[in-house]
mmCIF file of C-alpha atoms in Angstrom:
data_model
loop_
_atom_site.group_PDB
_atom_site.id
_atom_site.type_symbol
_atom_site.label_atom_id
_atom_site.label_comp_id
_atom_site.label_asym_id
_atom_site.label_seq_id
_atom_site.Cartn_x
_atom_site.Cartn_y
_atom_site.Cartn_z
ATOM 1 C CA UNK A 1 86.397 26.216 -13.961
ATOM 2 C CA UNK A 2 83.613 25.005 -11.627
ATOM 3 C CA UNK A 3 83.598 21.718 -9.730
ATOM 4 C CA UNK A 4 81.685 19.821 -12.445
ATOM 5 C CA UNK A 5 84.079 21.004 -15.135
ATOM 6 C CA UNK A 6 86.998 19.865 -12.995
ATOM 7 C CA UNK A 7 85.258 16.522 -12.437
ATOM 8 C CA UNK A 8 84.844 16.091 -16.189
ATOM 9 C CA UNK A 9 88.629 16.248 -16.592
ATOM 10 C CA UNK A 10 89.029 13.009 -14.595
ATOM 11 C CA UNK A 11 88.783 9.542 -16.228
ATOM 12 C CA UNK A 12 85.339 8.989 -14.724
ATOM 13 C CA UNK A 13 83.119 6.083 -15.755
ATOM 14 C CA UNK A 14 81.060 7.062 -18.775
ATOM 15 C CA UNK A 15 77.775 6.272 -17.061
ATOM 16 C CA UNK A 16 78.608 8.688 -14.214
ATOM 17 C CA UNK A 17 79.446 11.667 -16.427
ATOM 18 C CA UNK A 18 76.996 14.547 -16.105
ATOM 19 C CA UNK A 19 75.381 13.139 -12.961
ATOM 20 C CA UNK A 20 74.830 15.096 -9.786
ATOM 21 C CA UNK A 21 75.182 13.617 -6.281
ATOM 22 C CA UNK A 22 72.119 13.030 -4.118
ATOM 23 C CA UNK A 23 71.367 15.763 -1.623
ATOM 24 C CA UNK A 24 68.723 18.102 -0.282
ATOM 25 C CA UNK A 25 69.496 21.773 0.462
ATOM 26 C CA UNK A 26 71.263 22.162 3.795
ATOM 27 C CA UNK A 27 70.461 25.707 4.787
ATOM 28 C CA UNK A 28 70.819 27.454 8.122
ATOM 29 C CA UNK A 29 67.210 28.215 9.016
ATOM 30 C CA UNK A 30 65.334 27.761 12.316
ATOM 31 C CA UNK A 31 62.892 25.081 11.169
ATOM 32 C CA UNK A 32 64.106 22.192 9.008
ATOM 33 C CA UNK A 33 61.195 20.206 7.562
ATOM 34 C CA UNK A 34 62.766 19.060 4.277
ATOM 35 C CA UNK A 35 64.447 15.685 4.817
ATOM 36 C CA UNK A 36 61.898 13.774 6.912
ATOM 37 C CA UNK A 37 63.930 13.704 10.101
ATOM 38 C CA UNK A 38 62.366 12.989 13.452
ATOM 39 C CA UNK A 39 62.539 16.522 14.859
ATOM 40 C CA UNK A 40 61.619 15.414 18.394
ATOM 41 C CA UNK A 41 65.103 14.052 18.995
ATOM 42 C CA UNK A 42 66.214 11.275 21.383
ATOM 43 C CA UNK A 43 64.426 11.174 24.790
ATOM 44 C CA UNK A 44 66.576 11.566 27.908
ATOM 45 C CA UNK A 45 66.279 7.957 29.132
ATOM 46 C CA UNK A 46 67.263 6.583 25.741
ATOM 47 C CA UNK A 47 70.056 9.091 25.461
ATOM 48 C CA UNK A 48 71.485 7.986 28.803
ATOM 49 C CA UNK A 49 71.249 4.313 27.812
ATOM 50 C CA UNK A 50 73.046 5.034 24.526
ATOM 51 C CA UNK A 51 75.771 7.002 26.319
ATOM 52 C CA UNK A 52 76.400 4.109 28.745
ATOM 53 C CA UNK A 53 76.429 1.550 25.951
ATOM 54 C CA UNK A 54 78.915 3.575 23.928
ATOM 55 C CA UNK A 55 81.093 4.174 26.998
ATOM 56 C CA UNK A 56 81.196 0.431 27.648
ATOM 57 C CA UNK A 57 82.684 -0.072 24.167
ATOM 58 C CA UNK A 58 85.504 2.443 24.503
ATOM 59 C CA UNK A 59 88.019 0.092 26.121
ATOM 60 C CA UNK A 60 87.664 -2.304 23.207
ATOM 61 C CA UNK A 61 87.952 0.181 20.323
ATOM 62 C CA UNK A 62 91.406 -1.158 19.503
ATOM 63 C CA UNK A 63 89.721 -4.405 18.476
ATOM 64 C CA UNK A 64 87.522 -5.027 15.457
ATOM 65 C CA UNK A 65 83.770 -5.166 16.189
ATOM 66 C CA UNK A 66 81.633 -8.261 15.948
ATOM 67 C CA UNK A 67 81.609 -8.841 12.186
ATOM 68 C CA UNK A 68 78.257 -10.620 12.446
ATOM 69 C CA UNK A 69 76.742 -8.027 14.848
ATOM 70 C CA UNK A 70 74.866 -10.899 16.422
ATOM 71 C CA UNK A 71 73.439 -9.037 19.395
ATOM 72 C CA UNK A 72 72.041 -6.334 17.119
ATOM 73 C CA UNK A 73 70.478 -8.861 14.760
ATOM 74 C CA UNK A 74 68.791 -10.611 17.697
ATOM 75 C CA UNK A 75 67.474 -7.291 19.016
ATOM 76 C CA UNK A 76 66.138 -6.298 15.582
ATOM 77 C CA UNK A 77 64.424 -9.688 15.162
ATOM 78 C CA UNK A 78 62.773 -9.316 18.561
ATOM 79 C CA UNK A 79 61.599 -5.793 17.654
ATOM 80 C CA UNK A 80 60.073 -6.870 14.318
ATOM 81 C CA UNK A 81 58.435 -10.025 15.625
ATOM 82 C CA UNK A 82 56.605 -12.099 12.970
ATOM 83 C CA UNK A 83 58.567 -15.165 14.086
ATOM 84 C CA UNK A 84 61.838 -13.755 12.788
ATOM 85 C CA UNK A 85 65.223 -14.733 14.228
ATOM 86 C CA UNK A 86 68.705 -13.264 13.842
ATOM 87 C CA UNK A 87 69.173 -15.515 10.801
ATOM 88 C CA UNK A 88 66.542 -13.434 8.990
ATOM 89 C CA UNK A 89 68.152 -10.073 9.748
ATOM 90 C CA UNK A 90 70.897 -8.033 8.126
ATOM 91 C CA UNK A 91 71.988 -4.476 8.989
ATOM 92 C CA UNK A 92 74.247 -1.782 7.552
ATOM 93 C CA UNK A 93 75.052 1.908 7.761
ATOM 94 C CA UNK A 94 71.593 3.216 6.916
ATOM 95 C CA UNK A 95 69.009 1.586 4.695
ATOM 96 C CA UNK A 96 70.770 3.101 1.680
ATOM 97 C CA UNK A 97 73.728 0.807 2.315
ATOM 98 C CA UNK A 98 71.381 -2.122 2.802
ATOM 99 C CA UNK A 99 69.865 -1.413 -0.634
ATOM 100 C CA UNK A 100 73.309 -0.909 -2.144
ATOM 101 C CA UNK A 101 74.469 -4.251 -0.819
ATOM 102 C CA UNK A 102 71.360 -5.941 -2.219
ATOM 103 C CA UNK A 103 72.096 -4.481 -5.653
ATOM 104 C CA UNK A 104 75.756 -5.505 -5.368
ATOM 105 C CA UNK A 105 74.601 -9.061 -4.758
ATOM 106 C CA UNK A 106 71.624 -9.323 -7.113
ATOM 107 C CA UNK A 107 72.152 -6.483 -9.616
ATOM 108 C CA UNK A 108 75.285 -5.439 -11.443
ATOM 109 C CA UNK A 109 76.357 -5.256 -15.114
ATOM 110 C CA UNK A 110 73.905 -6.886 -17.461
ATOM 111 C CA UNK A 111 71.166 -6.876 -14.827
ATOM 112 C CA UNK A 112 68.333 -4.465 -14.084
ATOM 113 C CA UNK A 113 66.402 -2.992 -11.153
ATOM 114 C CA UNK A 114 62.893 -1.595 -11.574
ATOM 115 C CA UNK A 115 61.351 1.273 -9.601
ATOM 116 C CA UNK A 116 58.135 3.266 -10.002
ATOM 117 C CA UNK A 117 58.757 7.011 -9.961
ATOM 118 C CA UNK A 118 57.965 9.367 -8.463
ATOM 119 C CA UNK A 119 59.644 7.425 -5.684
ATOM 120 C CA UNK A 120 62.817 7.594 -3.599
ATOM 121 C CA UNK A 121 65.339 9.498 -5.712
ATOM 122 C CA UNK A 122 68.282 7.401 -4.466
ATOM 123 C CA UNK A 123 67.068 4.313 -6.325
ATOM 124 C CA UNK A 124 68.515 5.245 -9.758
ATOM 125 C CA UNK A 125 71.701 6.516 -8.073
ATOM 126 C CA UNK A 126 72.155 3.229 -6.256
ATOM 127 C CA UNK A 127 71.572 1.434 -9.539
ATOM 128 C CA UNK A 128 74.182 3.560 -11.293
ATOM 129 C CA UNK A 129 76.723 3.085 -8.527
ATOM 130 C CA UNK A 130 76.408 -0.693 -8.767
ATOM 131 C CA UNK A 131 76.414 -0.843 -12.568
ATOM 132 C CA UNK A 132 72.788 -1.959 -12.638
ATOM 133 C CA UNK A 133 70.396 -0.756 -15.347
ATOM 134 C CA UNK A 134 67.524 1.256 -13.849
ATOM 135 C CA UNK A 135 64.116 0.647 -15.399
ATOM 136 C CA UNK A 136 61.540 3.332 -14.594
ATOM 137 C CA UNK A 137 58.019 2.014 -14.362
ATOM 138 C CA UNK A 138 54.933 4.228 -14.358
ATOM 139 C CA UNK A 139 52.278 5.127 -11.845
ATOM 140 C CA UNK A 140 48.677 6.207 -12.165
ATOM 141 C CA UNK A 141 47.763 9.870 -12.586
ATOM 142 C CA UNK A 142 47.227 10.229 -8.835
ATOM 143 C CA UNK A 143 50.717 8.711 -8.217
ATOM 144 C CA UNK A 144 49.142 5.449 -7.015
ATOM 145 C CA UNK A 145 50.275 1.993 -8.116
ATOM 146 C CA UNK A 146 47.759 -0.778 -8.738
ATOM 147 C CA UNK A 147 48.485 -4.487 -8.508
ATOM 148 C CA UNK A 148 47.501 -5.098 -12.127
ATOM 149 C CA UNK A 149 49.614 -2.302 -13.540
ATOM 150 C CA UNK A 150 52.672 -3.087 -11.463
ATOM 151 C CA UNK A 151 52.542 -6.801 -12.258
ATOM 152 C CA UNK A 152 52.092 -6.199 -15.981
ATOM 153 C CA UNK A 153 55.115 -3.888 -16.044
ATOM 154 C CA UNK A 154 57.261 -6.391 -14.157
ATOM 155 C CA UNK A 155 56.268 -9.210 -16.488
ATOM 156 C CA UNK A 156 57.061 -7.031 -19.508
ATOM 157 C CA UNK A 157 60.434 -5.775 -18.271
ATOM 158 C CA UNK A 158 61.586 -8.967 -16.448
ATOM 159 C CA UNK A 159 63.898 -7.080 -14.034
ATOM 160 C CA UNK A 160 66.307 -8.878 -11.703
ATOM 161 C CA UNK A 161 65.303 -6.632 -8.772
ATOM 162 C CA UNK A 162 62.126 -4.683 -8.053
ATOM 163 C CA UNK A 163 62.002 -1.764 -5.578
ATOM 164 C CA UNK A 164 58.643 -0.967 -3.984
ATOM 165 C CA UNK A 165 58.592 1.930 -1.560
ATOM 166 C CA UNK A 166 55.802 1.728 1.025
ATOM 167 C CA UNK A 167 54.939 4.229 2.348
ATOM 168 C CA UNK A 168 56.198 5.804 -0.814
ATOM 169 C CA UNK A 169 58.602 8.736 -0.776
ATOM 170 C CA UNK A 170 57.765 11.479 -1.785
ATOM 171 C CA UNK A 171 54.005 10.850 -1.872
ATOM 172 C CA UNK A 172 53.644 9.202 1.557
ATOM 173 C CA UNK A 173 51.103 6.632 0.411
ATOM 174 C CA UNK A 174 51.258 3.001 1.505
ATOM 175 C CA UNK A 175 50.996 0.147 -0.973
ATOM 176 C CA UNK A 176 48.331 -2.493 -0.618
ATOM 177 C CA UNK A 177 49.749 -5.955 0.064
ATOM 178 C CA UNK A 178 48.011 -7.095 -3.106
ATOM 179 C CA UNK A 179 50.523 -5.020 -5.045
ATOM 180 C CA UNK A 180 53.437 -6.755 -3.359
ATOM 181 C CA UNK A 181 51.889 -10.176 -3.917
ATOM 182 C CA UNK A 182 51.188 -9.428 -7.581
ATOM 183 C CA UNK A 183 54.699 -8.113 -8.222
ATOM 184 C CA UNK A 184 56.283 -11.111 -6.488
ATOM 185 C CA UNK A 185 54.280 -13.512 -8.624
ATOM 186 C CA UNK A 186 55.009 -11.518 -11.792
ATOM 187 C CA UNK A 187 58.730 -11.649 -10.991
ATOM 188 C CA UNK A 188 58.776 -15.436 -10.811
ATOM 189 C CA UNK A 189 59.912 -15.836 -14.414
ATOM 190 C CA UNK A 190 62.981 -13.623 -13.932
ATOM 191 C CA UNK A 191 63.482 -14.809 -10.319
ATOM 192 C CA UNK A 192 63.310 -11.159 -9.286
ATOM 193 C CA UNK A 193 64.283 -10.092 -5.782
ATOM 194 C CA UNK A 194 61.405 -7.941 -4.588
ATOM 195 C CA UNK A 195 62.426 -5.321 -2.043
ATOM 196 C CA UNK A 196 59.750 -3.470 -0.083
ATOM 197 C CA UNK A 197 61.364 -0.330 1.339
ATOM 198 C CA UNK A 198 59.470 0.366 4.573
ATOM 199 C CA UNK A 199 61.579 3.219 5.910
ATOM 200 C CA UNK A 200 58.485 4.984 7.268
ATOM 201 C CA UNK A 201 56.475 1.944 8.350
ATOM 202 C CA UNK A 202 56.165 2.960 11.998
ATOM 203 C CA UNK A 203 54.209 6.065 10.990
ATOM 204 C CA UNK A 204 51.506 4.113 9.126
ATOM 205 C CA UNK A 205 47.885 4.422 10.162
ATOM 206 C CA UNK A 206 46.594 1.722 12.483
ATOM 207 C CA UNK A 207 45.657 -1.359 10.509
ATOM 208 C CA UNK A 208 48.053 -0.718 7.630
ATOM 209 C CA UNK A 209 49.809 -4.081 7.166
ATOM 210 C CA UNK A 210 53.517 -4.572 6.636
ATOM 211 C CA UNK A 211 55.023 -6.720 3.897
ATOM 212 C CA UNK A 212 56.627 -8.669 6.754
ATOM 213 C CA UNK A 213 53.324 -10.574 6.901
ATOM 214 C CA UNK A 214 53.969 -11.931 3.382
ATOM 215 C CA UNK A 215 57.470 -13.304 3.778
ATOM 216 C CA UNK A 216 56.682 -16.891 4.721
ATOM 217 C CA UNK A 217 57.035 -19.001 1.596
ATOM 218 C CA UNK A 218 58.459 -16.094 -0.417
ATOM 219 C CA UNK A 219 62.280 -16.378 -0.280
ATOM 220 C CA UNK A 220 62.776 -13.627 -2.846
ATOM 221 C CA UNK A 221 60.855 -11.027 -0.767
ATOM 222 C CA UNK A 222 62.960 -8.596 1.270
ATOM 223 C CA UNK A 223 61.656 -5.916 3.655
ATOM 224 C CA UNK A 224 63.990 -2.995 4.293
ATOM 225 C CA UNK A 225 63.706 -0.724 7.342
ATOM 226 C CA UNK A 226 65.650 2.076 9.046
ATOM 227 C CA UNK A 227 66.234 3.445 12.530
ATOM 228 C CA UNK A 228 66.706 6.964 11.143
ATOM 229 C CA UNK A 229 63.061 8.010 11.253
ATOM 230 C CA UNK A 230 60.924 6.517 14.025
ATOM 231 C CA UNK A 231 63.935 5.928 16.311
ATOM 232 C CA UNK A 232 65.345 9.441 15.713
ATOM 233 C CA UNK A 233 68.744 7.987 14.855
ATOM 234 C CA UNK A 234 69.400 9.577 11.469
ATOM 235 C CA UNK A 235 72.856 10.596 12.644
ATOM 236 C CA UNK A 236 73.753 7.095 13.772
ATOM 237 C CA UNK A 237 73.142 5.515 10.322
ATOM 238 C CA UNK A 238 71.457 2.195 11.064
ATOM 239 C CA UNK A 239 69.378 0.382 8.436
ATOM 240 C CA UNK A 240 68.341 -3.241 8.308
ATOM 241 C CA UNK A 241 66.327 -5.829 6.427
ATOM 242 C CA UNK A 242 64.300 -8.947 7.077
ATOM 243 C CA UNK A 243 64.539 -11.770 4.572
ATOM 244 C CA UNK A 244 65.082 -15.437 4.085
ATOM 245 C CA UNK A 245 68.448 -16.428 5.635
ATOM 246 C CA UNK A 246 69.977 -17.100 2.223
ATOM 247 C CA UNK A 247 69.524 -13.422 1.223
ATOM 248 C CA UNK A 248 71.689 -12.366 4.172
ATOM 249 C CA UNK A 249 74.191 -15.041 3.129
ATOM 250 C CA UNK A 250 74.314 -13.490 -0.354
ATOM 251 C CA UNK A 251 75.045 -10.073 1.108
ATOM 252 C CA UNK A 252 77.932 -11.510 3.098
ATOM 253 C CA UNK A 253 79.621 -12.127 -0.266
ATOM 254 C CA UNK A 254 79.761 -8.388 -1.021
ATOM 255 C CA UNK A 255 79.825 -6.608 2.316
ATOM 256 C CA UNK A 256 82.973 -4.845 3.458
ATOM 257 C CA UNK A 257 84.598 -6.487 6.477
ATOM 258 C CA UNK A 258 83.501 -5.104 9.859
ATOM 259 C CA UNK A 259 81.186 -2.654 8.121
ATOM 260 C CA UNK A 260 79.214 -1.847 11.296
ATOM 261 C CA UNK A 261 81.337 -0.166 13.956
ATOM 262 C CA UNK A 262 81.187 -1.175 17.619
ATOM 263 C CA UNK A 263 79.795 2.287 18.378
ATOM 264 C CA UNK A 264 77.034 1.902 15.818
ATOM 265 C CA UNK A 265 76.106 -1.553 17.108
ATOM 266 C CA UNK A 266 76.048 -0.391 20.740
ATOM 267 C CA UNK A 267 73.929 2.654 19.883
ATOM 268 C CA UNK A 268 71.364 0.619 17.970
ATOM 269 C CA UNK A 269 71.048 -2.108 20.609
ATOM 270 C CA UNK A 270 70.584 0.463 23.392
ATOM 271 C CA UNK A 271 67.957 2.264 21.333
ATOM 272 C CA UNK A 272 66.048 -0.962 20.701
ATOM 273 C CA UNK A 273 66.064 -1.696 24.433
ATOM 274 C CA UNK A 274 64.444 1.710 24.924
ATOM 275 C CA UNK A 275 62.058 1.444 21.977
ATOM 276 C CA UNK A 276 58.966 2.275 24.028
ATOM 277 C CA UNK A 277 60.381 5.662 24.926
ATOM 278 C CA UNK A 278 61.679 6.405 21.451
ATOM 279 C CA UNK A 279 58.515 5.317 19.663
ATOM 280 C CA UNK A 280 56.282 7.367 21.964
ATOM 281 C CA UNK A 281 57.162 10.370 19.820
ATOM 282 C CA UNK A 282 55.886 8.571 16.722
ATOM 283 C CA UNK A 283 52.305 9.020 17.873
ATOM 284 C CA UNK A 284 52.895 12.752 18.445
ATOM 285 C CA UNK A 285 54.329 13.055 14.933
ATOM 286 C CA UNK A 286 51.320 11.261 13.461
ATOM 287 C CA UNK A 287 49.035 13.793 15.171
ATOM 288 C CA UNK A 288 50.918 16.642 13.502
ATOM 289 C CA UNK A 289 50.918 14.860 10.127
ATOM 290 C CA UNK A 290 47.144 14.434 10.242
ATOM 291 C CA UNK A 291 46.793 18.048 11.336
ATOM 292 C CA UNK A 292 48.779 19.166 8.305
ATOM 293 C CA UNK A 293 46.572 17.124 5.966
ATOM 294 C CA UNK A 294 43.378 18.558 7.495
ATOM 295 C CA UNK A 295 44.546 22.153 7.417
ATOM 296 C CA UNK A 296 45.975 21.947 3.901
ATOM 297 C CA UNK A 297 42.622 20.664 2.656
ATOM 298 C CA UNK A 298 40.953 23.627 4.392
ATOM 299 C CA UNK A 299 43.299 25.919 2.465
ATOM 300 C CA UNK A 300 42.073 24.415 -0.828
ATOM 301 C CA UNK A 301 45.239 22.395 -1.469
ATOM 302 C CA UNK A 302 45.424 18.701 -2.276
ATOM 303 C CA UNK A 303 47.500 16.715 0.209
ATOM 304 C CA UNK A 304 48.030 13.039 -0.570
ATOM 305 C CA UNK A 305 46.927 10.522 2.028
ATOM 306 C CA UNK A 306 50.000 9.899 4.170
ATOM 307 C CA UNK A 307 51.184 6.880 6.130
ATOM 308 C CA UNK A 308 54.576 8.502 6.690
ATOM 309 C CA UNK A 309 56.018 11.367 8.734
ATOM 310 C CA UNK A 310 55.601 13.847 5.879
ATOM 311 C CA UNK A 311 52.902 15.252 3.660
ATOM 312 C CA UNK A 312 53.080 15.625 -0.124
ATOM 313 C CA UNK A 313 50.700 18.292 -1.331
ATOM 314 C CA UNK A 314 49.630 19.847 -4.627
ATOM 315 C CA UNK A 315 47.401 22.618 -5.899
ATOM 316 C CA UNK A 316 50.199 25.206 -5.899
ATOM 317 C CA UNK A 317 50.411 27.600 -8.818
ATOM 318 C CA UNK A 318 54.026 28.402 -8.071
ATOM 319 C CA UNK A 319 55.740 25.877 -5.789
ATOM 320 C CA UNK A 320 59.036 27.757 -6.103
ATOM 321 C CA UNK A 321 57.465 30.989 -4.862
ATOM 322 C CA UNK A 322 55.865 29.152 -1.932
ATOM 323 C CA UNK A 323 59.161 27.404 -1.131
ATOM 324 C CA UNK A 324 61.003 30.733 -1.179
ATOM 325 C CA UNK A 325 58.308 32.424 0.913
ATOM 326 C CA UNK A 326 58.502 29.713 3.551
ATOM 327 C CA UNK A 327 62.288 29.916 3.540
ATOM 328 C CA UNK A 328 62.084 33.652 4.148
ATOM 329 C CA UNK A 329 59.833 32.856 7.124
ATOM 330 C CA UNK A 330 62.466 30.481 8.486
ATOM 331 C CA UNK A 331 60.869 27.220 7.381
ATOM 332 C CA UNK A 332 62.635 24.866 4.958
ATOM 333 C CA UNK A 333 60.461 22.366 3.084
ATOM 334 C CA UNK A 334 61.294 20.138 0.081
ATOM 335 C CA UNK A 335 60.716 20.893 -3.592
ATOM 336 C CA UNK A 336 60.809 17.365 -5.037
ATOM 337 C CA UNK A 337 60.619 18.605 -8.615
ATOM 338 C CA UNK A 338 57.021 17.555 -9.310
ATOM 339 C CA UNK A 339 55.011 20.386 -10.884
ATOM 340 C CA UNK A 340 52.513 22.036 -8.532
ATOM 341 C CA UNK A 341 53.733 20.104 -5.447
ATOM 342 C CA UNK A 342 55.891 20.409 -2.358
ATOM 343 C CA UNK A 343 56.632 18.076 0.557
ATOM 344 C CA UNK A 344 56.792 18.943 4.243
ATOM 345 C CA UNK A 345 57.984 16.865 7.202
ATOM 346 C CA UNK A 346 55.630 16.656 10.186
ATOM 347 C CA UNK A 347 57.596 18.173 13.047
ATOM 348 C CA UNK A 348 56.750 19.263 16.562
ATOM 349 C CA UNK A 349 53.534 21.159 17.234
ATOM 350 C CA UNK A 350 55.423 24.470 17.213
ATOM 351 C CA UNK A 351 57.248 23.638 13.974
ATOM 352 C CA UNK A 352 54.012 22.536 12.301
ATOM 353 C CA UNK A 353 52.287 25.746 13.434
ATOM 354 C CA UNK A 354 55.108 27.837 11.978
ATOM 355 C CA UNK A 355 54.786 26.023 8.651
ATOM 356 C CA UNK A 356 51.001 26.382 8.485
ATOM 357 C CA UNK A 357 51.021 30.060 9.551
ATOM 358 C CA UNK A 358 53.710 30.832 7.009
ATOM 359 C CA UNK A 359 51.835 29.010 4.244
ATOM 360 C CA UNK A 360 48.587 30.824 5.034
ATOM 361 C CA UNK A 361 50.347 34.165 4.829
ATOM 362 C CA UNK A 362 51.914 33.295 1.473
ATOM 363 C CA UNK A 363 48.675 32.000 -0.058
ATOM 364 C CA UNK A 364 46.788 35.085 1.163
ATOM 365 C CA UNK A 365 49.017 37.254 -0.987
#
């Protein structure tokens, strides 16, 4: 009896039966370019600042942390700008928990959340975990999403929550603000909470606007961010949102007590105080991302325009064979299950070179 058969013997909720947990392959290979991590790591000065901040918390670990994580909220508001204060900020253990808390507050049984696949694969899992119906919208043939199409679908489905991923995962493309505006207006009838998931916002091309610029006068608009990518803190698990203060108040109704540890808070605050150092690597990653796009086009493939730290590309006759060939060469990329396509994280110059050299060798066969 395998693990799923054993699981089926338990009195599991009916809507969870037959489901598989989220997860990308975790294989022991030299170059990991499959889960969009910041492969540059934490710079020395930021590392030392984090170590000191964590050490300063050790004597107080017998006490509960600041339940309101006030210092962290102030630091995040200062980082985002746009006139935000700590009253506009909420944080949790990764942006996944932020989204989960939003669905706990505004979704639930008898309510629905709408996404537009192909998009972040956790969205339907978060919906399922919170007892919220997931409504799958549709995208254009090139995986884009127009304002007119998105708004029409929202008006037709009248969801309680809408999830817009920008830049979108797995395609890497940023949404125009006209899409966000149109969806917000279309959701007026159902009073839909509109969440713009900007996990990769720091990697956007210069001039690509954030949905943060739209929040004034739109109390149902939430912008979600993470420190996992640009700040290279995937292992620390820090996500956050910016919203009207009443949205954060709603989350307080469902959050677990003391959900952010003192160590997590200290790590995040120290990282924000060293943001210049940490974000310097973002520009280097963007160089490698653009290099990947250029060289894939030269190979006759079809990379999507990317405002993220990864590149989604098509034109492959056998993505599985390419994935296996790269794995044999010590490079792990992501098969996101879309015919003819794969996704690769932009890593260091050496990692990117290894990926491109391996891909050229495979295609030459």
